[in-house]
């Protein structure tokens, strides 16, 4: 629930869900009383319904959309969960010396390396590098997150590296 209240980017929410679930699975009792198994990995969720072994696979983007619809229609949390849920404090990024310094360093880097300016419209996802790995044209993207104080590297859509830093003080 907190993810949906703090992260507006749908693709980042889908990636966060994939990371949160990881790789694994468990037996599951469905609402109709039948049983089955649920597997999860980097591709998504796979529901195996017994005894027919009818399988349904949802990609993480589909899971993200479904959760979003449940939240929007107030069907995600039970009444008991709502009683105990505390919404996260809103994240505010105020212009200060450290933020201005970080933006200036990113601007300087992008101008020197690419002769272009970075897009600062989303301070949690500032693209600073992009290339293709190998001849298969697999993209590599590097983003700076000035809200979460981290640098993220993606291979295609998969987060392969994340480095966090402490907040700089002037």
Tab-separated table of N, CA, C and O in Angstrom, residues 46-115:
chain	number	residue	atom	x	y	z
A	46	UNK	N	2.615	-16.894	-11.402
A	46	UNK	CA	1.967	-18.000	-12.116
A	46	UNK	C	1.070	-18.748	-11.134
A	46	UNK	O	1.535	-19.208	-10.092
A	47	UNK	N	-0.218	-18.821	-11.460
A	47	UNK	CA	-1.190	-19.519	-10.638
A	47	UNK	C	-1.466	-20.882	-11.270
A	47	UNK	O	-1.856	-20.954	-12.426
A	48	UNK	N	-1.260	-21.945	-10.519
A	48	UNK	CA	-1.527	-23.310	-10.992
A	48	UNK	C	-2.722	-23.828	-10.195
A	48	UNK	O	-2.638	-24.051	-8.989
A	49	UNK	N	-3.873	-23.991	-10.864
A	49	UNK	CA	-5.120	-24.372	-10.227
A	49	UNK	C	-5.305	-25.885	-10.306
A	49	UNK	O	-5.335	-26.449	-11.399
A	50	UNK	N	-5.410	-26.542	-9.140
A	50	UNK	CA	-5.594	-27.997	-9.096
A	50	UNK	C	-7.071	-28.331	-9.223
A	50	UNK	O	-7.915	-27.507	-8.900
A	51	UNK	N	-7.465	-29.488	-9.637
A	51	UNK	CA	-6.660	-30.630	-10.060
A	51	UNK	C	-6.330	-30.612	-11.550
A	51	UNK	O	-5.560	-31.412	-12.033
A	52	UNK	N	-6.903	-29.649	-12.291
A	52	UNK	CA	-6.692	-29.631	-13.741
A	52	UNK	C	-5.326	-29.088	-14.138
A	52	UNK	O	-4.942	-29.181	-15.298
A	53	UNK	N	-4.599	-28.512	-13.197
A	53	UNK	CA	-3.321	-27.842	-13.470
A	53	UNK	C	-3.490	-26.758	-14.528
A	53	UNK	O	-2.661	-26.581	-15.411
A	54	UNK	N	-4.595	-26.036	-14.400
A	54	UNK	CA	-4.856	-24.893	-15.270
A	54	UNK	C	-3.962	-23.752	-14.792
A	54	UNK	O	-4.086	-23.283	-13.667
A	55	UNK	N	-3.047	-23.297	-15.660
A	55	UNK	CA	-2.076	-22.276	-15.273
A	55	UNK	C	-2.426	-20.926	-15.890
A	55	UNK	O	-2.783	-20.836	-17.057
A	56	UNK	N	-2.295	-19.888	-15.062
A	56	UNK	CA	-2.485	-18.512	-15.501
A	56	UNK	C	-1.250	-17.740	-15.059
A	56	UNK	O	-0.854	-17.804	-13.900
A	57	UNK	N	-0.636	-17.012	-15.995
A	57	UNK	CA	0.558	-16.230	-15.677
A	57	UNK	C	0.258	-14.753	-15.877
A	57	UNK	O	-0.296	-14.360	-16.907
A	58	UNK	N	0.615	-13.958	-14.882
A	58	UNK	CA	0.477	-12.511	-14.959
A	58	UNK	C	1.861	-11.881	-14.894
A	58	UNK	O	2.631	-12.181	-13.985
A	59	UNK	N	2.167	-11.020	-15.850
A	59	UNK	CA	3.427	-10.279	-15.806
A	59	UNK	C	3.311	-9.238	-14.689
A	59	UNK	O	2.208	-8.859	-14.284
A	60	UNK	N	4.464	-8.746	-14.214
A	60	UNK	CA	4.458	-7.806	-13.102
A	60	UNK	C	3.697	-6.524	-13.440
A	60	UNK	O	3.040	-5.944	-12.562
A	61	UNK	N	3.718	-6.093	-14.681
A	61	UNK	CA	2.951	-4.905	-15.065
A	61	UNK	C	1.453	-5.165	-14.898
A	61	UNK	O	0.707	-4.270	-14.485
A	62	UNK	N	1.007	-6.388	-15.193
A	62	UNK	CA	-0.402	-6.738	-15.008
A	62	UNK	C	-0.754	-6.812	-13.525
A	62	UNK	O	-1.829	-6.366	-13.112
A	63	UNK	N	0.155	-7.369	-12.725
A	63	UNK	CA	-0.059	-7.444	-11.272
A	63	UNK	C	-0.165	-6.023	-10.712
A	63	UNK	O	-1.056	-5.722	-9.910
A	64	UNK	N	0.722	-5.147	-11.152
A	64	UNK	CA	0.718	-3.756	-10.687
A	64	UNK	C	-0.614	-3.094	-11.018
A	64	UNK	O	-1.205	-2.420	-10.179
A	65	UNK	N	-1.117	-3.301	-12.235
A	65	UNK	CA	-2.386	-2.697	-12.644
A	65	UNK	C	-3.542	-3.230	-11.808
A	65	UNK	O	-4.431	-2.477	-11.405
A	66	UNK	N	-3.525	-4.523	-11.538
A	66	UNK	CA	-4.597	-5.138	-10.752
A	66	UNK	C	-4.602	-4.591	-9.323
A	66	UNK	O	-5.653	-4.237	-8.788
A	67	UNK	N	-3.420	-4.503	-8.713
A	67	UNK	CA	-3.339	-3.950	-7.361
A	67	UNK	C	-3.807	-2.508	-7.356
A	67	UNK	O	-4.543	-2.080	-6.454
A	68	UNK	N	-3.412	-1.735	-8.363
A	68	UNK	CA	-3.830	-0.342	-8.459
A	68	UNK	C	-5.354	-0.240	-8.537
A	68	UNK	O	-5.960	0.597	-7.855
A	69	UNK	N	-5.984	-1.090	-9.338
A	69	UNK	CA	-7.446	-1.085	-9.434
A	69	UNK	C	-8.091	-1.443	-8.101
A	69	UNK	O	-9.103	-0.846	-7.708
A	70	UNK	N	-7.512	-2.407	-7.397
A	70	UNK	CA	-8.055	-2.782	-6.089
A	70	UNK	C	-7.943	-1.619	-5.098
A	70	UNK	O	-8.874	-1.364	-4.327
A	71	UNK	N	-6.811	-0.925	-5.112
A	71	UNK	CA	-6.636	0.217	-4.205
A	71	UNK	C	-7.616	1.326	-4.564
A	71	UNK	O	-8.267	1.899	-3.681
A	72	UNK	N	-7.734	1.630	-5.868
A	72	UNK	CA	-8.632	2.695	-6.308
A	72	UNK	C	-10.091	2.402	-5.964
A	72	UNK	O	-10.867	3.311	-5.692
A	73	UNK	N	-10.458	1.132	-5.961
A	73	UNK	CA	-11.840	0.763	-5.653
A	73	UNK	C	-12.016	0.390	-4.178
A	73	UNK	O	-13.055	-0.144	-3.795
A	74	UNK	N	-10.997	0.658	-3.364
A	74	UNK	CA	-11.029	0.415	-1.918
A	74	UNK	C	-11.294	-1.052	-1.579
A	74	UNK	O	-12.007	-1.378	-0.637
A	75	UNK	N	-10.684	-1.957	-2.363
A	75	UNK	CA	-10.836	-3.390	-2.121
A	75	UNK	C	-9.504	-4.065	-1.800
A	75	UNK	O	-9.430	-5.290	-1.753
A	76	UNK	N	-8.435	-3.288	-1.614
A	76	UNK	CA	-7.111	-3.881	-1.396
A	76	UNK	C	-6.913	-4.306	0.058
A	76	UNK	O	-6.516	-5.433	0.334
A	77	UNK	N	-7.181	-3.422	0.998
A	77	UNK	CA	-7.026	-3.740	2.415
A	77	UNK	C	-8.370	-4.159	3.002
A	77	UNK	O	-9.411	-3.622	2.643
A	78	UNK	N	-8.320	-5.122	3.922
A	78	UNK	CA	-9.533	-5.492	4.652
A	78	UNK	C	-9.840	-4.396	5.673
A	78	UNK	O	-8.986	-3.547	5.964
A	79	UNK	N	-11.044	-4.412	6.240
A	79	UNK	CA	-11.391	-3.413	7.257
A	79	UNK	C	-10.437	-3.502	8.443
A	79	UNK	O	-10.031	-2.478	8.996
A	80	UNK	N	-10.062	-4.709	8.823
A	80	UNK	CA	-9.142	-4.888	9.950
A	80	UNK	C	-7.760	-4.317	9.610
A	80	UNK	O	-7.125	-3.677	10.437
A	81	UNK	N	-7.283	-4.546	8.380
A	81	UNK	CA	-5.988	-4.000	7.954
A	81	UNK	C	-6.028	-2.476	7.922
A	81	UNK	O	-5.058	-1.817	8.292
A	82	UNK	N	-7.165	-1.916	7.500
A	82	UNK	CA	-7.305	-0.458	7.443
A	82	UNK	C	-7.194	0.157	8.839
A	82	UNK	O	-6.644	1.246	8.992
A	83	UNK	N	-7.725	-0.528	9.858
A	83	UNK	CA	-7.655	-0.023	11.229
A	83	UNK	C	-6.214	0.121	11.707
A	83	UNK	O	-5.901	1.016	12.474
A	84	UNK	N	-5.343	-0.758	11.256
A	84	UNK	CA	-3.961	-0.784	11.728
A	84	UNK	C	-2.967	-0.153	10.763
A	84	UNK	O	-1.783	-0.104	11.056
A	85	UNK	N	-3.446	0.321	9.635
A	85	UNK	CA	-2.550	0.875	8.632
A	85	UNK	C	-2.269	2.347	8.894
A	85	UNK	O	-3.180	3.143	9.115
A	86	UNK	N	-1.007	2.705	8.871
A	86	UNK	CA	-0.596	4.096	8.998
A	86	UNK	C	0.031	4.514	7.681
A	86	UNK	O	1.060	3.954	7.286
A	87	UNK	N	-0.571	5.474	6.981
A	87	UNK	CA	0.005	5.913	5.706
A	87	UNK	C	1.401	6.498	5.912
A	87	UNK	O	1.683	7.087	6.955
A	88	UNK	N	2.272	6.343	4.919
A	88	UNK	CA	3.611	6.911	5.043
A	88	UNK	C	3.558	8.434	5.008
A	88	UNK	O	2.647	9.018	4.439
A	89	UNK	N	4.538	9.028	5.638
A	89	UNK	CA	4.639	10.488	5.604
A	89	UNK	C	4.932	10.916	4.179
A	89	UNK	O	5.707	10.264	3.483
A	90	UNK	N	4.309	11.993	3.708
A	90	UNK	CA	4.583	12.434	2.335
A	90	UNK	C	6.047	12.826	2.176
A	90	UNK	O	6.653	13.383	3.074
A	91	UNK	N	6.568	12.470	1.005
A	91	UNK	CA	7.959	12.803	0.690
A	91	UNK	C	7.968	14.165	0.018
A	91	UNK	O	7.269	14.385	-0.967
A	92	UNK	N	8.731	15.076	0.572
A	92	UNK	CA	8.854	16.376	-0.071
A	92	UNK	C	10.323	16.654	-0.313
A	92	UNK	O	11.157	16.393	0.540
A	93	UNK	N	10.586	17.129	-1.488
A	93	UNK	CA	11.956	17.474	-1.841
A	93	UNK	C	12.004	18.989	-1.953
A	93	UNK	O	11.432	19.572	-2.863
A	94	UNK	N	12.629	19.611	-0.978
A	94	UNK	CA	12.731	21.064	-0.968
A	94	UNK	C	14.057	21.462	-1.591
A	94	UNK	O	15.078	20.833	-1.330
A	95	UNK	N	14.043	22.496	-2.410
A	95	UNK	CA	15.310	22.958	-2.965
A	95	UNK	C	16.228	23.398	-1.830
A	95	UNK	O	15.864	24.206	-1.013
A	96	UNK	N	17.365	22.787	-1.747
A	96	UNK	CA	18.365	23.187	-0.770
A	96	UNK	C	19.730	23.112	-1.432
A	96	UNK	O	19.842	22.762	-2.603
A	97	UNK	N	20.755	23.452	-0.683
A	97	UNK	CA	22.102	23.473	-1.246
A	97	UNK	C	22.540	22.139	-1.790
A	97	UNK	O	23.143	22.061	-2.872
A	98	UNK	N	22.239	21.049	-1.054
A	98	UNK	CA	22.678	19.719	-1.494
A	98	UNK	C	21.969	19.305	-2.780
A	98	UNK	O	22.592	18.764	-3.691
A	99	UNK	N	20.671	19.579	-2.858
A	99	UNK	CA	19.916	19.225	-4.065
A	99	UNK	C	20.411	20.036	-5.261
A	99	UNK	O	20.629	19.489	-6.341
A	100	UNK	N	20.589	21.315	-5.063
A	100	UNK	CA	21.075	22.169	-6.145
A	100	UNK	C	22.456	21.715	-6.615
A	100	UNK	O	22.720	21.639	-7.814
A	101	UNK	N	23.312	21.371	-5.663
A	101	UNK	CA	24.666	20.884	-6.010
A	101	UNK	C	24.578	19.589	-6.808
A	101	UNK	O	25.247	19.434	-7.825
A	102	UNK	N	23.736	18.659	-6.371
A	102	UNK	CA	23.581	17.379	-7.077
A	102	UNK	C	23.059	17.616	-8.493
A	102	UNK	O	23.556	17.029	-9.457
A	103	UNK	N	22.064	18.479	-8.644
A	103	UNK	CA	21.515	18.768	-9.967
A	103	UNK	C	22.574	19.415	-10.868
A	103	UNK	O	22.662	19.075	-12.051
A	104	UNK	N	23.357	20.291	-10.306
A	104	UNK	CA	24.411	20.936	-11.103
A	104	UNK	C	25.470	19.930	-11.544
A	104	UNK	O	25.964	19.995	-12.674
A	105	UNK	N	25.829	18.980	-10.673
A	105	UNK	CA	26.806	17.950	-11.044
A	105	UNK	C	26.255	17.050	-12.158
A	105	UNK	O	26.967	16.709	-13.105
A	106	UNK	N	24.989	16.685	-12.057
A	106	UNK	CA	24.358	15.856	-13.087
A	106	UNK	C	24.280	16.631	-14.402
A	106	UNK	O	24.587	16.089	-15.470
A	107	UNK	N	23.885	17.889	-14.332
A	107	UNK	CA	23.808	18.743	-15.526
A	107	UNK	C	25.170	18.852	-16.202
A	107	UNK	O	25.291	18.658	-17.419
A	108	UNK	N	26.196	19.110	-15.416
A	108	UNK	CA	27.554	19.233	-15.956
A	108	UNK	C	28.002	17.930	-16.622
A	108	UNK	O	28.548	17.933	-17.728
A	109	UNK	N	27.734	16.799	-15.965
A	109	UNK	CA	28.106	15.492	-16.524
A	109	UNK	C	27.409	15.257	-17.865
A	109	UNK	O	28.046	14.886	-18.852
A	110	UNK	N	26.092	15.462	-17.911
A	110	UNK	CA	25.335	15.200	-19.140
A	110	UNK	C	25.745	16.130	-20.276
A	110	UNK	O	25.793	15.707	-21.433
A	111	UNK	N	26.050	17.370	-19.949
A	111	UNK	CA	26.485	18.295	-20.986
A	111	UNK	C	27.852	17.888	-21.540
A	111	UNK	O	28.064	17.947	-22.744
A	112	UNK	N	28.765	17.490	-20.662
A	112	UNK	CA	30.100	17.082	-21.115
A	112	UNK	C	30.065	15.761	-21.886
A	112	UNK	O	30.730	15.617	-22.906
A	113	UNK	N	29.303	14.798	-21.392
A	113	UNK	CA	29.274	13.467	-22.011
A	113	UNK	C	28.400	13.389	-23.251
A	113	UNK	O	28.742	12.711	-24.200
A	114	UNK	N	27.240	14.039	-23.225
A	114	UNK	CA	26.246	13.852	-24.287
A	114	UNK	C	25.847	15.141	-25.002
A	114	UNK	O	25.013	15.103	-25.898
A	115	UNK	N	26.374	16.262	-24.540
A	115	UNK	CA	26.016	17.552	-25.098
A	115	UNK	C	24.502	17.768	-25.051
A	115	UNK	O	23.874	18.247	-25.993
